[in-house]
Phi, psi and omega in degrees: 000148154230149197229138185250108158266135169239140184241093175319099173098022166212238204265150157237139203204138190261151185218151186254122155226154201248274187240358191299158182272147192283353174276346155307292186299339178273335177294321179271344170278001197084006218238141143277178161293315187285355178235356148277193130232121181276117190237136155236127170047032187069006174228153185294154146241179174299141192275006178246017194266151186297119171320151176204000172252168186254017199187131181215154206227105170261126196250088178303103159307156187231129177252147190213173172201000000 
């Protein structure tokens, strides 16, 4: 399956996936699951879930102090 991954405020890339998880996609983008939220159709998904969508949005989390 071909998946488009949009990093909000950043790049958009396409990946061919078979049995990868959302965490695998984040690793390919050099992003940590602790720094972002993965969204499918506006709903957060667990990073350890197998990829089952053709479009994914990745939102960077903001930390402050």
